[in-house]
Protein backbone atom coordinates (compact mmCIF):
# COMPACT_ATOMS: atom_id res chain seq x y z
CA UNK A 1 0.00 0.00 0.00
CA UNK A 2 1.23 3.51 -0.74
CA UNK A 3 -0.01 7.05 -0.43
CA UNK A 4 -1.41 7.33 -3.97
CA UNK A 5 -5.09 7.39 -2.86
CA UNK A 6 -4.31 10.28 -0.52
CA UNK A 7 -2.68 12.31 -3.28
CA UNK A 8 -5.45 11.50 -5.75
CA UNK A 9 -7.93 12.77 -3.17
CA UNK A 10 -5.80 15.90 -2.78
CA UNK A 11 -5.90 16.41 -6.54
CA UNK A 12 -9.69 16.06 -6.65
CA UNK A 13 -10.22 18.42 -3.70
CA UNK A 14 -7.73 20.87 -5.21
CA UNK A 15 -9.66 20.83 -8.47
CA UNK A 16 -12.91 21.54 -6.66
CA UNK A 17 -11.22 24.35 -4.74
CA UNK A 18 -9.89 25.81 -8.00
CA UNK A 19 -13.38 25.69 -9.47
CA UNK A 20 -14.77 27.55 -6.43
CA UNK A 21 -11.98 30.16 -6.59
CA UNK A 22 -12.58 30.62 -10.32
CA UNK A 23 -16.28 31.23 -9.78
CA UNK A 24 -15.91 33.57 -6.80
CA UNK A 25 -12.84 35.31 -8.25
CA UNK A 26 -14.53 35.66 -11.62
CA UNK A 27 -17.63 37.25 -10.08
CA UNK A 28 -15.57 39.64 -7.92
CA UNK A 29 -13.13 40.35 -10.75
CA UNK A 30 -16.03 41.04 -13.09
CA UNK A 31 -17.51 43.55 -10.68
CA UNK A 32 -14.15 45.23 -10.11
CA UNK A 33 -12.85 45.42 -13.67
CA UNK A 34 -15.28 43.80 -16.08
CA UNK A 35 -13.95 41.21 -18.50
CA UNK A 36 -10.33 42.04 -17.58
CA UNK A 37 -11.11 41.06 -13.99
CA UNK A 38 -12.76 37.80 -15.02
CA UNK A 39 -9.86 36.84 -17.28
CA UNK A 40 -7.36 37.74 -14.57
CA UNK A 41 -9.21 35.65 -11.98
CA UNK A 42 -9.32 32.67 -14.32
CA UNK A 43 -5.60 32.96 -15.15
CA UNK A 44 -4.63 33.25 -11.47
CA UNK A 45 -6.78 30.27 -10.56
CA UNK A 46 -5.46 28.21 -13.47
CA UNK A 47 -1.88 28.95 -12.39
CA UNK A 48 -2.61 27.73 -8.85
CA UNK A 49 -4.36 24.61 -10.16
CA UNK A 50 -1.52 23.77 -12.55
CA UNK A 51 1.05 24.20 -9.78
CA UNK A 52 -0.95 21.86 -7.51
CA UNK A 53 -1.24 19.38 -10.36
CA UNK A 54 2.50 19.41 -11.00
CA UNK A 55 3.23 18.72 -7.33
CA UNK A 56 0.79 15.84 -7.01
CA UNK A 57 1.70 14.40 -10.42
CA UNK A 58 5.41 14.41 -9.56
CA UNK A 59 4.73 12.53 -6.31
CA UNK A 60 2.46 10.02 -8.05
CA UNK A 61 5.08 9.45 -10.76
CA UNK A 62 7.85 9.07 -8.19
CA UNK A 63 5.78 6.55 -6.20
CA UNK A 64 5.83 4.21 -9.20
CA UNK A 65 9.42 3.42 -8.28
CA UNK A 66 8.67 2.48 -4.65
CA UNK A 67 9.94 -1.08 -5.14
CA UNK A 68 13.28 0.10 -6.49
CA UNK A 69 16.46 0.12 -4.42
CA UNK A 70 16.96 3.70 -5.62
CA UNK A 71 13.50 4.85 -4.55
CA UNK A 72 14.63 7.67 -2.27
CA UNK A 73 16.94 9.40 -4.79
CA UNK A 74 14.42 8.84 -7.60
CA UNK A 75 11.61 10.25 -5.44
CA UNK A 76 13.50 13.38 -4.46
CA UNK A 77 14.85 13.83 -7.99
CA UNK A 78 11.38 13.69 -9.53
CA UNK A 79 9.82 15.93 -6.88
CA UNK A 80 12.68 18.45 -7.11
CA UNK A 81 12.38 18.34 -10.90
CA UNK A 82 8.67 19.15 -10.55
CA UNK A 83 9.54 22.04 -8.25
CA UNK A 84 12.04 23.39 -10.80
CA UNK A 85 9.42 23.08 -13.57
CA UNK A 86 6.95 25.04 -11.42
CA UNK A 87 9.54 27.71 -10.67
CA UNK A 88 10.53 28.15 -14.33
CA UNK A 89 6.88 28.13 -15.41
CA UNK A 90 6.04 30.78 -12.81
CA UNK A 91 8.93 32.98 -13.99
CA UNK A 92 7.86 32.65 -17.63
CA UNK A 93 4.24 33.46 -16.81
CA UNK A 94 5.20 36.38 -14.55
CA UNK A 95 7.48 37.78 -17.25
CA UNK A 96 4.88 37.46 -20.01
CA UNK A 97 1.94 38.71 -17.94
CA UNK A 98 3.76 41.64 -16.29
CA UNK A 99 3.39 43.87 -19.32
CA UNK A 100 -0.04 42.72 -20.42
CA UNK A 101 -2.62 45.49 -20.38
CA UNK A 102 -5.50 43.05 -20.84
CA UNK A 103 -5.28 41.74 -17.27
CA UNK A 104 -5.83 43.19 -13.83
CA UNK A 105 -2.67 42.31 -11.91
CA UNK A 106 -4.29 42.72 -8.49
CA UNK A 107 -7.12 40.29 -9.24
CA UNK A 108 -4.71 37.81 -10.78
CA UNK A 109 -2.34 38.00 -7.81
CA UNK A 110 -5.13 37.66 -5.23
CA UNK A 111 -6.62 34.62 -6.98
CA UNK A 112 -3.16 33.08 -7.26
CA UNK A 113 -2.42 33.68 -3.56
CA UNK A 114 -5.81 32.33 -2.45
CA UNK A 115 -5.31 29.33 -4.73
CA UNK A 116 -1.83 28.54 -3.42
CA UNK A 117 -2.84 28.90 0.24
CA UNK A 118 -6.02 26.93 -0.40
CA UNK A 119 -4.15 24.07 -2.08
CA UNK A 120 -1.73 23.96 0.83
CA UNK A 121 -4.69 23.60 3.19
CA UNK A 122 -6.21 20.93 0.94
CA UNK A 123 -2.92 19.00 0.93
CA UNK A 124 -2.64 19.21 4.72
CA UNK A 125 -6.23 18.06 5.24
CA UNK A 126 -5.89 15.19 2.73
CA UNK A 127 -2.70 13.95 4.37
CA UNK A 128 -4.04 14.41 7.91
CA UNK A 129 -7.28 12.56 7.16
CA UNK A 130 -5.63 9.90 5.03
CA UNK A 131 -5.33 6.49 6.61
CA UNK A 132 -1.99 4.91 5.78
CA UNK A 133 -0.66 2.13 7.97
CA UNK A 134 2.90 2.52 9.20
CA UNK A 135 3.64 -1.09 8.22
CA UNK A 136 1.77 -2.35 5.21
CA UNK A 137 3.60 -5.33 3.71
CA UNK A 138 3.90 -7.45 6.86
CA UNK A 139 1.82 -10.54 7.49
CA UNK A 140 1.30 -11.25 11.16
CA UNK A 141 1.44 -14.83 12.43
CA UNK A 142 -1.88 -16.54 12.91
CA UNK A 143 -3.09 -17.19 16.43
CA UNK A 144 -3.40 -20.85 17.33
CA UNK A 145 -5.43 -21.62 20.41
CA UNK A 146 -3.38 -23.96 22.65
CA UNK A 147 -6.50 -26.06 23.32
CA UNK A 148 -7.01 -26.64 19.62
CA UNK A 149 -3.36 -27.43 18.88
CA UNK A 150 -2.63 -31.08 18.03
CA UNK A 151 -0.88 -33.04 20.78
CA UNK A 152 2.70 -33.85 20.08
Coordinates of C-alpha atoms in Angstrom, one line a residue:
X1 CA 0.0 0.0 0.0
X2 CA 1.2 3.5 -0.7
X3 CA 0.0 7.0 -0.4
X4 CA -1.4 7.3 -4.0
X5 CA -5.1 7.4 -2.9
X6 CA -4.3 10.3 -0.5
X7 CA -2.7 12.3 -3.3
X8 CA -5.4 11.5 -5.7
X9 CA -7.9 12.8 -3.2
X10 CA -5.8 15.9 -2.8
X11 CA -5.9 16.4 -6.5
X12 CA -9.7 16.1 -6.6
X13 CA -10.2 18.4 -3.7
X14 CA -7.7 20.9 -5.2
X15 CA -9.7 20.8 -8.5
X16 CA -12.9 21.5 -6.7
X17 CA -11.2 24.3 -4.7
X18 CA -9.9 25.8 -8.0
X19 CA -13.4 25.7 -9.5
X20 CA -14.8 27.5 -6.4
X21 CA -12.0 30.2 -6.6
X22 CA -12.6 30.6 -10.3
X23 CA -16.3 31.2 -9.8
X24 CA -15.9 33.6 -6.8
X25 CA -12.8 35.3 -8.3
X26 CA -14.5 35.7 -11.6
X27 CA -17.6 37.3 -10.1
X28 CA -15.6 39.6 -7.9
X29 CA -13.1 40.4 -10.8
X30 CA -16.0 41.0 -13.1
X31 CA -17.5 43.5 -10.7
X32 CA -14.2 45.2 -10.1
X33 CA -12.9 45.4 -13.7
X34 CA -15.3 43.8 -16.1
X35 CA -13.9 41.2 -18.5
X36 CA -10.3 42.0 -17.6
X37 CA -11.1 41.1 -14.0
X38 CA -12.8 37.8 -15.0
X39 CA -9.9 36.8 -17.3
X40 CA -7.4 37.7 -14.6
X41 CA -9.2 35.6 -12.0
X42 CA -9.3 32.7 -14.3
X43 CA -5.6 33.0 -15.1
X44 CA -4.6 33.2 -11.5
X45 CA -6.8 30.3 -10.6
X46 CA -5.5 28.2 -13.5
X47 CA -1.9 28.9 -12.4
X48 CA -2.6 27.7 -8.9
X49 CA -4.4 24.6 -10.2
X50 CA -1.5 23.8 -12.5
X51 CA 1.1 24.2 -9.8
X52 CA -1.0 21.9 -7.5
X53 CA -1.2 19.4 -10.4
X54 CA 2.5 19.4 -11.0
X55 CA 3.2 18.7 -7.3
X56 CA 0.8 15.8 -7.0
X57 CA 1.7 14.4 -10.4
X58 CA 5.4 14.4 -9.6
X59 CA 4.7 12.5 -6.3
X60 CA 2.5 10.0 -8.1
X61 CA 5.1 9.5 -10.8
X62 CA 7.8 9.1 -8.2
X63 CA 5.8 6.5 -6.2
X64 CA 5.8 4.2 -9.2
X65 CA 9.4 3.4 -8.3
X66 CA 8.7 2.5 -4.6
X67 CA 9.9 -1.1 -5.1
X68 CA 13.3 0.1 -6.5
X69 CA 16.5 0.1 -4.4
X70 CA 17.0 3.7 -5.6
X71 CA 13.5 4.8 -4.5
X72 CA 14.6 7.7 -2.3
X73 CA 16.9 9.4 -4.8
X74 CA 14.4 8.8 -7.6
X75 CA 11.6 10.3 -5.4
X76 CA 13.5 13.4 -4.5
X77 CA 14.9 13.8 -8.0
X78 CA 11.4 13.7 -9.5
X79 CA 9.8 15.9 -6.9
X80 CA 12.7 18.5 -7.1
X81 CA 12.4 18.3 -10.9
X82 CA 8.7 19.1 -10.5
X83 CA 9.5 22.0 -8.3
X84 CA 12.0 23.4 -10.8
X85 CA 9.4 23.1 -13.6
X86 CA 6.9 25.0 -11.4
X87 CA 9.5 27.7 -10.7
X88 CA 10.5 28.2 -14.3
X89 CA 6.9 28.1 -15.4
X90 CA 6.0 30.8 -12.8
X91 CA 8.9 33.0 -14.0
X92 CA 7.9 32.6 -17.6
X93 CA 4.2 33.5 -16.8
X94 CA 5.2 36.4 -14.6
X95 CA 7.5 37.8 -17.3
X96 CA 4.9 37.5 -20.0
X97 CA 1.9 38.7 -17.9
X98 CA 3.8 41.6 -16.3
X99 CA 3.4 43.9 -19.3
X100 CA 0.0 42.7 -20.4
X101 CA -2.6 45.5 -20.4
X102 CA -5.5 43.1 -20.8
X103 CA -5.3 41.7 -17.3
X104 CA -5.8 43.2 -13.8
X105 CA -2.7 42.3 -11.9
X106 CA -4.3 42.7 -8.5
X107 CA -7.1 40.3 -9.2
X108 CA -4.7 37.8 -10.8
X109 CA -2.3 38.0 -7.8
X110 CA -5.1 37.7 -5.2
X111 CA -6.6 34.6 -7.0
X112 CA -3.2 33.1 -7.3
X113 CA -2.4 33.7 -3.6
X114 CA -5.8 32.3 -2.4
X115 CA -5.3 29.3 -4.7
X116 CA -1.8 28.5 -3.4
X117 CA -2.8 28.9 0.2
X118 CA -6.0 26.9 -0.4
X119 CA -4.2 24.1 -2.1
X120 CA -1.7 24.0 0.8
X121 CA -4.7 23.6 3.2
X122 CA -6.2 20.9 0.9
X123 CA -2.9 19.0 0.9
X124 CA -2.6 19.2 4.7
X125 CA -6.2 18.1 5.2
X126 CA -5.9 15.2 2.7
X127 CA -2.7 13.9 4.4
X128 CA -4.0 14.4 7.9
X129 CA -7.3 12.6 7.2
X130 CA -5.6 9.9 5.0
X131 CA -5.3 6.5 6.6
X132 CA -2.0 4.9 5.8
X133 CA -0.7 2.1 8.0
X134 CA 2.9 2.5 9.2
X135 CA 3.6 -1.1 8.2
X136 CA 1.8 -2.4 5.2
X137 CA 3.6 -5.3 3.7
X138 CA 3.9 -7.4 6.9
X139 CA 1.8 -10.5 7.5
X140 CA 1.3 -11.2 11.2
X141 CA 1.4 -14.8 12.4
X142 CA -1.9 -16.5 12.9
X143 CA -3.1 -17.2 16.4
X144 CA -3.4 -20.8 17.3
X145 CA -5.4 -21.6 20.4
X146 CA -3.4 -24.0 22.6
X147 CA -6.5 -26.1 23.3
X148 CA -7.0 -26.6 19.6
X149 CA -3.4 -27.4 18.9
X150 CA -2.6 -31.1 18.0
X151 CA -0.9 -33.0 20.8
X152 CA 2.7 -33.8 20.1

